[in-house]
Amino acid sequence: MTHIFHRNPRQSLPVAVGGEGIELIDQSGKRYIDACGGAAVSCLGHGHPRVVNAIKAQVDTLAYAHTSFFTTAAAEELASMLAASAPGSLNHVYFVSGGSEAVEAGLKLARQYYVEIGQAQRRFFIARRQSYHGNTLAALSIGGNAWRREAFLPLLIPAHHVAPCYAYRDQLAGESDAQYVQRLADELEQKILEIGSDKVATFVAETVVGATAGAVPPLADYFRKIRAVCDKYGVLLMLDEVMSGMGRTGYLFACEEDRVEPDIVIIAKGLGAGYQPIGAMICSDKIFNAVVEGSGFFQHGHTYIGHATACAAALAVQTVIQEENLLANVRQRGEQLQQRLREVFAEHPHVGDIRGRGLFVGVELVADRASKQPLAPAQRTHAKVKAEAMARGLLVYPMGGTIDGRQGDHVLLAPPFICNAIDIDEIVHRLAPAIDAATGYATAPGS
């Protein structure tokens, strides 16, 4: 009997006892290819010696020092590395313990920025439907997943939502990419005007939508159009790259591919690759200077911000990614993964869409490919895929409620950056029969 309050207390879980490269090992000795990195976390796989040694060395020297008294070399060096890599004037890094904390820090800093510059009336946040920004109350408030929010609505701060850039579901027949993107930008502008252009603080979006909708990438100039609308009305742009950042899409910051610079960017999972809990909020010179030249104090903080051991682990992770040129591998293996998925599922009646960037790929499941009709939620197809994949020694990250929080199923794939071509083929080889079994589709003999 366990005394852990598991996230699903009715479920009995295997015990993980080891990890080696792209595999996790349970107590029976069974090995699983970790094709999702947990939740797009383990970007260097498991047991990487350089990261493990960096953690040991830091603990031997100094495990922790409270940031109201000291800074540390590990935190300073990691912040310098991130500032040098981040787009434009994103030069100021605030370290926390995970994605939700980082989003909270970003929201509070955005609010304080406007107080500092004498625009305290700006208090409303706009985000997108079917977004996920974390489970703390402010992060949940701006999140756009209706099911996740429903039970906690009385506790949430007011927030507003517009449509995501979800071309597979929402782009109209005959509507060009440019027309679709312009329609979404116009919707944001109308929402700002509806709320009051002097009352909106920040627009928040995942650069590539993560777990809630399954690696949905923006179309061409979407974020450049959004940036222009924000600039027109003095609204900050905050990009959530908790899942998509730190190399997951083949770029260290996913927004680099979109040629856009946010005012605040949020990173976490791939920052420390799961070796230690860490996340970060990075802000622009404009925001930082407003605080320094105003009150001089960010009214926020946690006990474990800037944790020395966590920063040492993340510094080692980012050094490995840089020195081993893993971003190029992410792009190459990502192309291979999408190509193999499209080949294997080319005629599959229950695979509607394959999408993503780099090693961040979503497979949307449907009842009917032609009409895009979703599978019945009661079937819980996403949960069946997870179980069937695990039975075959494969870990994937499926989710239900893809379309509106209730309808829709998808499978998210986020393999480690160290995958080789054989690994990618094996992931697809194990995933295909898992999806067949979960959807009840009988593959033709010999296929």
CSV table of N, CA and C in Angstrom, one decimal, residues 72-223:
chain,number,residue,atom,x,y,z
A,72,THR,N,25.2,32.9,-6.6
A,72,THR,CA,26.1,31.8,-6.7
A,72,THR,C,26.7,31.8,-8.2
A,73,ALA,N,27.9,31.2,-8.3
A,73,ALA,CA,28.5,31.1,-9.6
A,73,ALA,C,27.7,30.4,-10.6
A,74,ALA,N,27.0,29.3,-10.2
A,74,ALA,CA,26.2,28.4,-11.1
A,74,ALA,C,25.1,29.3,-11.6
A,75,ALA,N,24.4,30.0,-10.8
A,75,ALA,CA,23.2,30.8,-11.2
A,75,ALA,C,23.7,31.9,-12.1
A,76,GLU,N,24.8,32.6,-11.8
A,76,GLU,CA,25.3,33.7,-12.6
A,76,GLU,C,25.7,33.2,-14.0
A,77,GLU,N,26.4,32.1,-14.0
A,77,GLU,CA,26.9,31.6,-15.3
A,77,GLU,C,25.7,31.1,-16.2
A,78,LEU,N,24.8,30.5,-15.6
A,78,LEU,CA,23.6,30.0,-16.4
A,78,LEU,C,22.8,31.2,-16.9
A,79,ALA,N,22.6,32.2,-16.1
A,79,ALA,CA,21.9,33.4,-16.5
A,79,ALA,C,22.6,34.1,-17.7
A,80,SER,N,23.9,34.2,-17.6
A,80,SER,CA,24.7,34.8,-18.7
A,80,SER,C,24.5,34.0,-20.0
A,81,MET,N,24.6,32.7,-19.9
A,81,MET,CA,24.4,31.9,-21.0
A,81,MET,C,23.0,32.0,-21.7
A,82,LEU,N,22.0,32.1,-20.9
A,82,LEU,CA,20.6,32.3,-21.4
A,82,LEU,C,20.4,33.6,-22.0
A,83,ALA,N,21.0,34.7,-21.3
A,83,ALA,CA,20.8,36.0,-21.9
A,83,ALA,C,21.5,36.2,-23.2
A,84,ALA,N,22.7,35.5,-23.3
A,84,ALA,CA,23.4,35.6,-24.6
A,84,ALA,C,22.7,34.9,-25.7
A,85,SER,N,21.9,33.9,-25.4
A,85,SER,CA,21.2,33.1,-26.4
A,85,SER,C,19.8,33.6,-26.7
A,86,ALA,N,19.2,34.3,-25.8
A,86,ALA,CA,17.8,34.7,-26.0
A,86,ALA,C,17.7,35.8,-27.0
A,87,PRO,N,16.5,35.9,-27.7
A,87,PRO,CA,16.3,37.0,-28.7
A,87,PRO,C,16.4,38.4,-28.1
A,88,GLY,N,17.0,39.3,-28.9
A,88,GLY,CA,16.9,40.7,-28.6
A,88,GLY,C,17.4,41.1,-27.3
A,89,SER,N,16.5,41.8,-26.6
A,89,SER,CA,16.9,42.4,-25.3
A,89,SER,C,16.4,41.6,-24.1
A,90,LEU,N,16.1,40.3,-24.3
A,90,LEU,CA,15.7,39.4,-23.2
A,90,LEU,C,17.0,39.1,-22.4
A,91,ASN,N,17.3,39.9,-21.5
A,91,ASN,CA,18.7,39.8,-20.8
A,91,ASN,C,18.6,39.6,-19.3
A,92,HIS,N,17.4,39.4,-18.7
A,92,HIS,CA,17.3,39.3,-17.3
A,92,HIS,C,16.5,38.1,-16.9
A,93,VAL,N,17.2,37.2,-16.1
A,93,VAL,CA,16.7,35.9,-15.9
A,93,VAL,C,16.3,35.7,-14.4
A,94,TYR,N,15.1,35.2,-14.2
A,94,TYR,CA,14.6,34.9,-12.8
A,94,TYR,C,14.3,33.5,-12.7
A,95,PHE,N,15.1,32.8,-11.9
A,95,PHE,CA,15.1,31.3,-11.8
A,95,PHE,C,14.1,30.9,-10.7
A,96,VAL,N,13.3,29.9,-11.1
A,96,VAL,CA,12.3,29.3,-10.1
A,96,VAL,C,12.4,27.8,-10.2
A,97,SER,N,11.4,27.1,-9.7
A,97,SER,CA,11.5,25.6,-9.7
A,97,SER,C,10.7,24.9,-10.7
A,98,GLY,N,10.0,25.6,-11.6
A,98,GLY,CA,9.2,24.9,-12.6
A,98,GLY,C,8.4,25.8,-13.4
A,99,GLY,N,7.6,25.3,-14.4
A,99,GLY,CA,6.9,26.1,-15.3
A,99,GLY,C,5.8,26.9,-14.7
A,100,SER,N,5.0,26.3,-13.9
A,100,SER,CA,3.9,27.1,-13.3
A,100,SER,C,4.4,28.3,-12.5
A,101,GLU,N,5.5,28.1,-11.7
A,101,GLU,CA,6.1,29.2,-10.9
A,101,GLU,C,6.6,30.3,-11.9
A,102,ALA,N,7.2,29.8,-13.0
A,102,ALA,CA,7.7,30.8,-13.9
A,102,ALA,C,6.6,31.7,-14.5
A,103,VAL,N,5.5,31.0,-14.9
A,103,VAL,CA,4.4,31.8,-15.4
A,103,VAL,C,3.8,32.8,-14.4
A,104,GLU,N,3.7,32.3,-13.1
A,104,GLU,CA,3.3,33.2,-12.1
A,104,GLU,C,4.2,34.4,-12.0
A,105,ALA,N,5.5,34.2,-12.0
A,105,ALA,CA,6.5,35.3,-11.9
A,105,ALA,C,6.3,36.2,-13.1
A,106,GLY,N,6.1,35.7,-14.3
A,106,GLY,CA,5.9,36.5,-15.5
A,106,GLY,C,4.6,37.4,-15.4
A,107,LEU,N,3.5,36.8,-14.9
A,107,LEU,CA,2.3,37.6,-14.7
A,107,LEU,C,2.4,38.7,-13.7
A,108,LYS,N,3.1,38.4,-12.6
A,108,LYS,CA,3.3,39.4,-11.6
A,108,LYS,C,4.2,40.5,-12.0
A,109,LEU,N,5.3,40.1,-12.7
A,109,LEU,CA,6.2,41.1,-13.2
A,109,LEU,C,5.5,42.0,-14.2
A,110,ALA,N,4.7,41.4,-15.1
A,110,ALA,CA,3.9,42.3,-16.1
A,110,ALA,C,3.0,43.3,-15.4
A,111,ARG,N,2.3,42.8,-14.4
A,111,ARG,CA,1.5,43.7,-13.6
A,111,ARG,C,2.3,44.8,-12.9
A,112,GLN,N,3.4,44.4,-12.3
A,112,GLN,CA,4.3,45.4,-11.6
A,112,GLN,C,4.9,46.4,-12.6
A,113,TYR,N,5.2,46.0,-13.8
A,113,TYR,CA,5.8,46.9,-14.8
A,113,TYR,C,4.8,48.0,-15.0
A,114,TYR,N,3.6,47.7,-15.2
A,114,TYR,CA,2.6,48.8,-15.4
A,114,TYR,C,2.4,49.7,-14.2
A,115,VAL,N,2.5,49.1,-13.0
A,115,VAL,CA,2.4,50.0,-11.8
A,115,VAL,C,3.6,50.9,-11.8
A,116,GLU,N,4.8,50.4,-12.1
A,116,GLU,CA,6.0,51.1,-12.1
A,116,GLU,C,6.0,52.3,-13.0
A,117,ILE,N,5.4,52.1,-14.2
A,117,ILE,CA,5.4,53.2,-15.2
A,117,ILE,C,4.1,54.1,-15.2
A,118,GLY,N,3.3,53.9,-14.1
A,118,GLY,CA,2.2,54.8,-13.9
A,118,GLY,C,0.9,54.4,-14.7
A,119,GLN,N,0.8,53.1,-15.1
A,119,GLN,CA,-0.4,52.7,-15.8
A,119,GLN,C,-1.0,51.5,-15.0
A,120,ALA,N,-1.3,51.8,-13.8
A,120,ALA,CA,-1.9,50.8,-12.9
A,120,ALA,C,-3.2,50.3,-13.3
A,121,GLN,N,-3.9,51.0,-14.2
A,121,GLN,CA,-5.2,50.5,-14.6
A,121,GLN,C,-5.1,49.3,-15.5
A,122,ARG,N,-3.9,49.0,-16.0
A,122,ARG,CA,-3.7,47.8,-16.9
A,122,ARG,C,-3.7,46.5,-16.0
A,123,ARG,N,-4.7,45.8,-16.0
A,123,ARG,CA,-4.8,44.6,-15.1
A,123,ARG,C,-5.3,43.3,-15.7
A,124,PHE,N,-5.7,43.4,-17.0
A,124,PHE,CA,-6.3,42.3,-17.6
A,124,PHE,C,-5.4,41.5,-18.5
A,125,PHE,N,-5.5,40.2,-18.5
A,125,PHE,CA,-4.6,39.4,-19.4
A,125,PHE,C,-5.5,38.7,-20.4
A,126,ILE,N,-5.0,38.5,-21.6
A,126,ILE,CA,-5.6,37.8,-22.7
A,126,ILE,C,-4.8,36.6,-23.0
A,127,ALA,N,-5.4,35.5,-23.1
A,127,ALA,CA,-4.7,34.3,-23.6
A,127,ALA,C,-5.5,33.6,-24.6
A,128,ARG,N,-5.2,32.3,-24.9
A,128,ARG,CA,-5.9,31.7,-26.0
A,128,ARG,C,-6.7,30.4,-25.5
A,129,ARG,N,-7.8,30.2,-26.1
A,129,ARG,CA,-8.5,28.9,-25.8
A,129,ARG,C,-7.6,27.7,-26.1
A,130,GLN,N,-7.9,26.7,-25.3
A,130,GLN,CA,-7.1,25.4,-25.4
A,130,GLN,C,-5.6,25.6,-25.2
A,131,SER,N,-5.3,26.6,-24.3
A,131,SER,CA,-3.9,26.8,-23.9
A,131,SER,C,-3.7,26.1,-22.5
A,132,TYR,N,-2.5,25.9,-22.1
A,132,TYR,CA,-2.2,25.4,-20.8
A,132,TYR,C,-0.9,26.2,-20.3
A,133,HIS,N,-1.1,26.8,-19.2
A,133,HIS,CA,0.1,27.6,-18.7
A,133,HIS,C,0.5,27.2,-17.2
A,134,GLY,N,-0.1,26.2,-16.7
A,134,GLY,CA,0.2,25.7,-15.4
A,134,GLY,C,-1.0,25.5,-14.5
A,135,ASN,N,-0.7,25.0,-13.3
A,135,ASN,CA,-1.8,24.6,-12.4
A,135,ASN,C,-1.9,25.5,-11.1
A,136,THR,N,-1.0,26.4,-10.9
A,136,THR,CA,-1.2,27.4,-9.9
A,136,THR,C,-2.3,28.3,-10.3
A,137,LEU,N,-2.8,29.1,-9.3
A,137,LEU,CA,-4.1,29.8,-9.6
A,137,LEU,C,-4.0,30.8,-10.7
A,138,ALA,N,-3.0,31.7,-10.7
A,138,ALA,CA,-3.0,32.7,-11.8
A,138,ALA,C,-2.7,32.0,-13.1
A,139,ALA,N,-1.8,31.0,-13.1
A,139,ALA,CA,-1.5,30.3,-14.4
A,139,ALA,C,-2.8,29.6,-14.9
A,140,LEU,N,-3.5,29.0,-14.0
A,140,LEU,CA,-4.8,28.3,-14.4
A,140,LEU,C,-5.8,29.3,-14.8
A,141,SER,N,-5.8,30.5,-14.3
A,141,SER,CA,-6.7,31.6,-14.7
A,141,SER,C,-6.6,32.0,-16.1
A,142,ILE,N,-5.3,32.1,-16.6
A,142,ILE,CA,-5.1,32.5,-18.0
A,142,ILE,C,-5.2,31.3,-18.9
A,143,GLY,N,-5.0,30.1,-18.4
A,143,GLY,CA,-5.1,28.9,-19.3
A,143,GLY,C,-6.5,28.8,-19.9
A,144,GLY,N,-6.5,28.2,-21.1
A,144,GLY,CA,-7.8,28.2,-21.8
A,144,GLY,C,-8.4,26.9,-21.9
A,145,ASN,N,-8.1,25.9,-21.1
A,145,ASN,CA,-8.7,24.6,-21.1
A,145,ASN,C,-9.9,24.6,-20.1
A,146,ALA,N,-11.1,24.6,-20.7
A,146,ALA,CA,-12.3,24.7,-19.8
A,146,ALA,C,-12.4,23.6,-18.8
A,147,TRP,N,-12.1,22.4,-19.1
A,147,TRP,CA,-12.2,21.3,-18.2
A,147,TRP,C,-11.3,21.5,-17.0
A,148,ARG,N,-10.0,21.9,-17.2
A,148,ARG,CA,-9.1,22.0,-16.1
A,148,ARG,C,-9.5,23.2,-15.2
A,149,ARG,N,-10.2,24.2,-15.8
A,149,ARG,CA,-10.5,25.4,-15.0
A,149,ARG,C,-11.8,25.3,-14.2
A,150,GLU,N,-12.7,24.4,-14.7
A,150,GLU,CA,-14.1,24.4,-14.2
A,150,GLU,C,-14.3,24.3,-12.7
A,151,ALA,N,-13.6,23.4,-12.1
A,151,ALA,CA,-13.8,23.2,-10.6
A,151,ALA,C,-13.3,24.4,-9.8
A,152,PHE,N,-12.4,25.1,-10.4
A,152,PHE,CA,-11.7,26.2,-9.6
A,152,PHE,C,-12.1,27.6,-10.0
A,153,LEU,N,-13.1,27.7,-10.8
A,153,LEU,CA,-13.6,29.0,-11.4
A,153,LEU,C,-13.8,30.1,-10.3
A,154,PRO,N,-14.4,29.7,-9.1
A,154,PRO,CA,-14.6,30.8,-8.1
A,154,PRO,C,-13.3,31.3,-7.5
A,155,LEU,N,-12.2,30.6,-7.7
A,155,LEU,CA,-10.9,31.1,-7.2
A,155,LEU,C,-10.0,31.8,-8.2
A,156,LEU,N,-10.4,31.9,-9.5
A,156,LEU,CA,-9.6,32.4,-10.5
A,156,LEU,C,-9.7,33.9,-10.7
A,157,ILE,N,-8.6,34.5,-11.1
A,157,ILE,CA,-8.7,35.9,-11.5
A,157,ILE,C,-9.3,36.1,-12.9
A,158,PRO,N,-10.0,37.2,-13.2
A,158,PRO,CA,-10.6,37.4,-14.5
A,158,PRO,C,-9.5,37.3,-15.6
A,159,ALA,N,-9.9,36.6,-16.6
A,159,ALA,CA,-9.0,36.6,-17.8
A,159,ALA,C,-9.9,36.5,-19.1
A,160,HIS,N,-9.3,36.8,-20.2
A,160,HIS,CA,-10.0,36.8,-21.5
A,160,HIS,C,-9.3,35.9,-22.4
A,161,HIS,N,-10.1,35.3,-23.4
A,161,HIS,CA,-9.5,34.3,-24.3
A,161,HIS,C,-9.9,34.6,-25.7
A,162,VAL,N,-9.0,34.3,-26.6
A,162,VAL,CA,-9.3,34.4,-28.1
A,162,VAL,C,-8.9,33.1,-28.7
A,163,ALA,N,-9.1,32.9,-30.0
A,163,ALA,CA,-8.9,31.7,-30.7
A,163,ALA,C,-7.4,31.4,-30.8
A,164,PRO,N,-7.0,30.1,-30.7
A,164,PRO,CA,-5.6,29.7,-31.0
A,164,PRO,C,-5.3,29.7,-32.5
A,165,CYS,N,-4.1,29.6,-32.8
A,165,CYS,CA,-3.7,29.3,-34.2
A,165,CYS,C,-3.7,27.8,-34.5
A,166,TYR,N,-4.8,27.3,-34.8
A,166,TYR,CA,-5.1,25.8,-34.8
A,166,TYR,C,-5.6,25.5,-36.2
A,167,ALA,N,-4.7,25.5,-37.2
A,167,ALA,CA,-5.1,25.5,-38.6
A,167,ALA,C,-5.9,24.2,-39.0
A,168,TYR,N,-5.6,23.1,-38.4
A,168,TYR,CA,-6.2,21.8,-38.8
A,168,TYR,C,-7.7,21.9,-38.5
A,169,ARG,N,-8.1,22.5,-37.4
A,169,ARG,CA,-9.5,22.6,-37.0
A,169,ARG,C,-10.2,23.9,-37.4
A,170,ASP,N,-9.5,25.0,-37.4
A,170,ASP,CA,-10.1,26.3,-37.5
A,170,ASP,C,-9.9,27.1,-38.8
A,171,GLN,N,-8.9,26.7,-39.6
A,171,GLN,CA,-8.8,27.5,-40.8
A,171,GLN,C,-9.9,27.1,-41.8
A,172,LEU,N,-10.5,28.1,-42.4
A,172,LEU,CA,-11.7,27.9,-43.2
A,172,LEU,C,-11.4,27.4,-44.6
A,173,ALA,N,-12.3,26.7,-45.2
A,173,ALA,CA,-12.1,26.2,-46.5
A,173,ALA,C,-11.9,27.4,-47.5
A,174,GLY,N,-10.8,27.4,-48.3
A,174,GLY,CA,-10.5,28.5,-49.2
A,174,GLY,C,-9.8,29.7,-48.5
A,175,GLU,N,-9.6,29.6,-47.2
A,175,GLU,CA,-8.9,30.7,-46.6
A,175,GLU,C,-7.4,30.5,-46.6
A,176,SER,N,-6.7,31.4,-47.1
A,176,SER,CA,-5.2,31.3,-47.2
A,176,SER,C,-4.6,31.4,-45.8
A,177,ASP,N,-3.3,31.0,-45.7
A,177,ASP,CA,-2.7,31.1,-44.4
A,177,ASP,C,-2.6,32.6,-44.0
A,178,ALA,N,-2.3,33.5,-44.9
A,178,ALA,CA,-2.3,34.9,-44.6
A,178,ALA,C,-3.6,35.4,-44.1
A,179,GLN,N,-4.7,35.0,-44.8
A,179,GLN,CA,-6.0,35.5,-44.4
A,179,GLN,C,-6.4,34.9,-43.0
A,180,TYR,N,-6.0,33.7,-42.8
A,180,TYR,CA,-6.3,33.1,-41.5
A,180,TYR,C,-5.6,33.8,-40.3
A,181,VAL,N,-4.3,34.0,-40.5
A,181,VAL,CA,-3.5,34.7,-39.5
A,181,VAL,C,-4.0,36.1,-39.3
A,182,GLN,N,-4.4,36.8,-40.3
A,182,GLN,CA,-4.9,38.1,-40.2
A,182,GLN,C,-6.2,38.1,-39.4
A,183,ARG,N,-7.0,37.1,-39.6
A,183,ARG,CA,-8.3,37.0,-38.9
A,183,ARG,C,-8.1,36.8,-37.4
A,184,LEU,N,-7.0,36.1,-37.1
A,184,LEU,CA,-6.7,35.9,-35.7
A,184,LEU,C,-6.1,37.1,-35.0
A,185,ALA,N,-5.3,37.8,-35.8
A,185,ALA,CA,-4.8,39.1,-35.3
A,185,ALA,C,-5.9,40.1,-35.1
A,186,ASP,N,-6.9,40.1,-36.0
A,186,ASP,CA,-8.0,41.1,-35.9
A,186,ASP,C,-8.8,40.7,-34.7
A,187,GLU,N,-9.0,39.4,-34.4
A,187,GLU,CA,-9.8,39.0,-33.2
A,187,GLU,C,-9.1,39.5,-31.9
A,188,LEU,N,-7.8,39.4,-31.9
A,188,LEU,CA,-7.1,39.9,-30.7
A,188,LEU,C,-7.3,41.4,-30.6
A,189,GLU,N,-7.2,42.1,-31.7
A,189,GLU,CA,-7.3,43.6,-31.6
A,189,GLU,C,-8.7,43.9,-31.1
A,190,GLN,N,-9.7,43.2,-31.6
A,190,GLN,CA,-11.1,43.5,-31.2
A,190,GLN,C,-11.3,43.2,-29.7
A,191,LYS,N,-10.6,42.1,-29.2
A,191,LYS,CA,-10.7,41.8,-27.8
A,191,LYS,C,-10.1,42.9,-26.9
A,192,ILE,N,-9.0,43.4,-27.4
A,192,ILE,CA,-8.3,44.5,-26.7
A,192,ILE,C,-9.2,45.7,-26.6
A,193,LEU,N,-9.8,46.1,-27.7
A,193,LEU,CA,-10.7,47.2,-27.8
A,193,LEU,C,-12.0,47.0,-26.9
A,194,GLU,N,-12.5,45.8,-26.9
A,194,GLU,CA,-13.7,45.4,-26.1
A,194,GLU,C,-13.4,45.6,-24.6
A,195,ILE,N,-12.2,45.2,-24.2
A,195,ILE,CA,-11.9,45.3,-22.8
A,195,ILE,C,-11.5,46.7,-22.4
A,196,GLY,N,-10.9,47.4,-23.4
A,196,GLY,CA,-10.4,48.8,-23.1
A,196,GLY,C,-8.9,48.8,-23.4
A,197,SER,N,-8.5,49.5,-24.4
A,197,SER,CA,-7.1,49.4,-24.8
A,197,SER,C,-6.1,49.8,-23.8
A,198,ASP,N,-6.6,50.6,-22.8
A,198,ASP,CA,-5.7,51.1,-21.7
A,198,ASP,C,-5.8,50.2,-20.5
A,199,LYS,N,-6.5,49.1,-20.6
A,199,LYS,CA,-6.7,48.3,-19.4
A,199,LYS,C,-6.1,46.9,-19.6
A,200,VAL,N,-5.6,46.6,-20.8
A,200,VAL,CA,-5.0,45.3,-21.0
A,200,VAL,C,-3.5,45.3,-20.7
A,201,ALA,N,-3.1,44.3,-20.0
A,201,ALA,CA,-1.6,44.3,-19.6
A,201,ALA,C,-0.8,43.4,-20.6
A,202,THR,N,-1.3,42.2,-20.8
A,202,THR,CA,-0.4,41.2,-21.5
A,202,THR,C,-1.2,40.2,-22.3
A,203,PHE,N,-0.7,39.9,-23.5
A,203,PHE,CA,-1.2,38.7,-24.2
A,203,PHE,C,-0.2,37.6,-24.0
A,204,VAL,N,-0.8,36.4,-23.6
A,204,VAL,CA,0.0,35.3,-23.3
A,204,VAL,C,-0.3,34.1,-24.2
A,205,ALA,N,0.7,33.5,-24.8
A,205,ALA,CA,0.5,32.4,-25.7
A,205,ALA,C,1.7,31.4,-25.6
A,206,GLU,N,1.4,30.1,-25.8
A,206,GLU,CA,2.4,29.1,-26.0
A,206,GLU,C,2.9,29.3,-27.5
A,207,THR,N,4.2,29.4,-27.7
A,207,THR,CA,4.8,29.5,-29.0
A,207,THR,C,4.4,28.3,-29.9
A,208,VAL,N,4.5,27.1,-29.4
A,208,VAL,CA,3.9,25.9,-30.0
A,208,VAL,C,3.1,25.3,-28.9
A,209,VAL,N,1.8,25.1,-29.1
A,209,VAL,CA,0.9,24.6,-28.1
A,209,VAL,C,1.3,23.2,-27.7
A,210,GLY,N,1.4,23.0,-26.4
A,210,GLY,CA,1.9,21.8,-25.8
A,210,GLY,C,0.9,20.7,-25.6
A,211,ALA,N,0.7,20.3,-24.3
A,211,ALA,CA,0.0,19.1,-23.9
A,211,ALA,C,-1.5,19.2,-24.2
A,212,THR,N,-2.1,20.4,-24.1
A,212,THR,CA,-3.5,20.5,-24.2
A,212,THR,C,-4.0,20.2,-25.6
A,213,ALA,N,-3.3,20.6,-26.7
A,213,ALA,CA,-3.8,20.4,-28.0
A,213,ALA,C,-2.8,19.6,-28.9
A,214,GLY,N,-1.6,19.3,-28.4
A,214,GLY,CA,-0.7,18.4,-29.0
A,214,GLY,C,0.2,19.0,-30.1
A,215,ALA,N,1.2,19.8,-29.7
A,215,ALA,CA,2.2,20.3,-30.6
A,215,ALA,C,1.6,21.0,-31.8
A,216,VAL,N,0.8,22.0,-31.5
A,216,VAL,CA,0.2,22.8,-32.6
A,216,VAL,C,1.1,24.0,-32.9
A,217,PRO,N,1.7,24.0,-34.1
A,217,PRO,CA,2.6,25.2,-34.4
A,217,PRO,C,1.8,26.3,-35.0
A,218,PRO,N,2.4,27.5,-34.8
A,218,PRO,CA,1.7,28.7,-35.5
A,218,PRO,C,2.1,28.7,-37.0
A,219,LEU,N,1.2,29.3,-37.8
A,219,LEU,CA,1.4,29.5,-39.2
A,219,LEU,C,2.4,30.7,-39.4
A,220,ALA,N,3.0,30.7,-40.5
A,220,ALA,CA,4.0,31.7,-40.9
A,220,ALA,C,4.2,32.9,-40.1
A,221,ASP,N,3.4,34.0,-40.4
A,221,ASP,CA,3.6,35.3,-39.7
A,221,ASP,C,2.7,35.5,-38.6
A,222,TYR,N,2.1,34.5,-38.0
A,222,TYR,CA,1.1,34.6,-36.9
A,222,TYR,C,1.7,35.5,-35.8
A,223,PHE,N,2.8,35.2,-35.2
A,223,PHE,CA,3.3,35.9,-34.1
A,223,PHE,C,3.8,37.3,-34.4
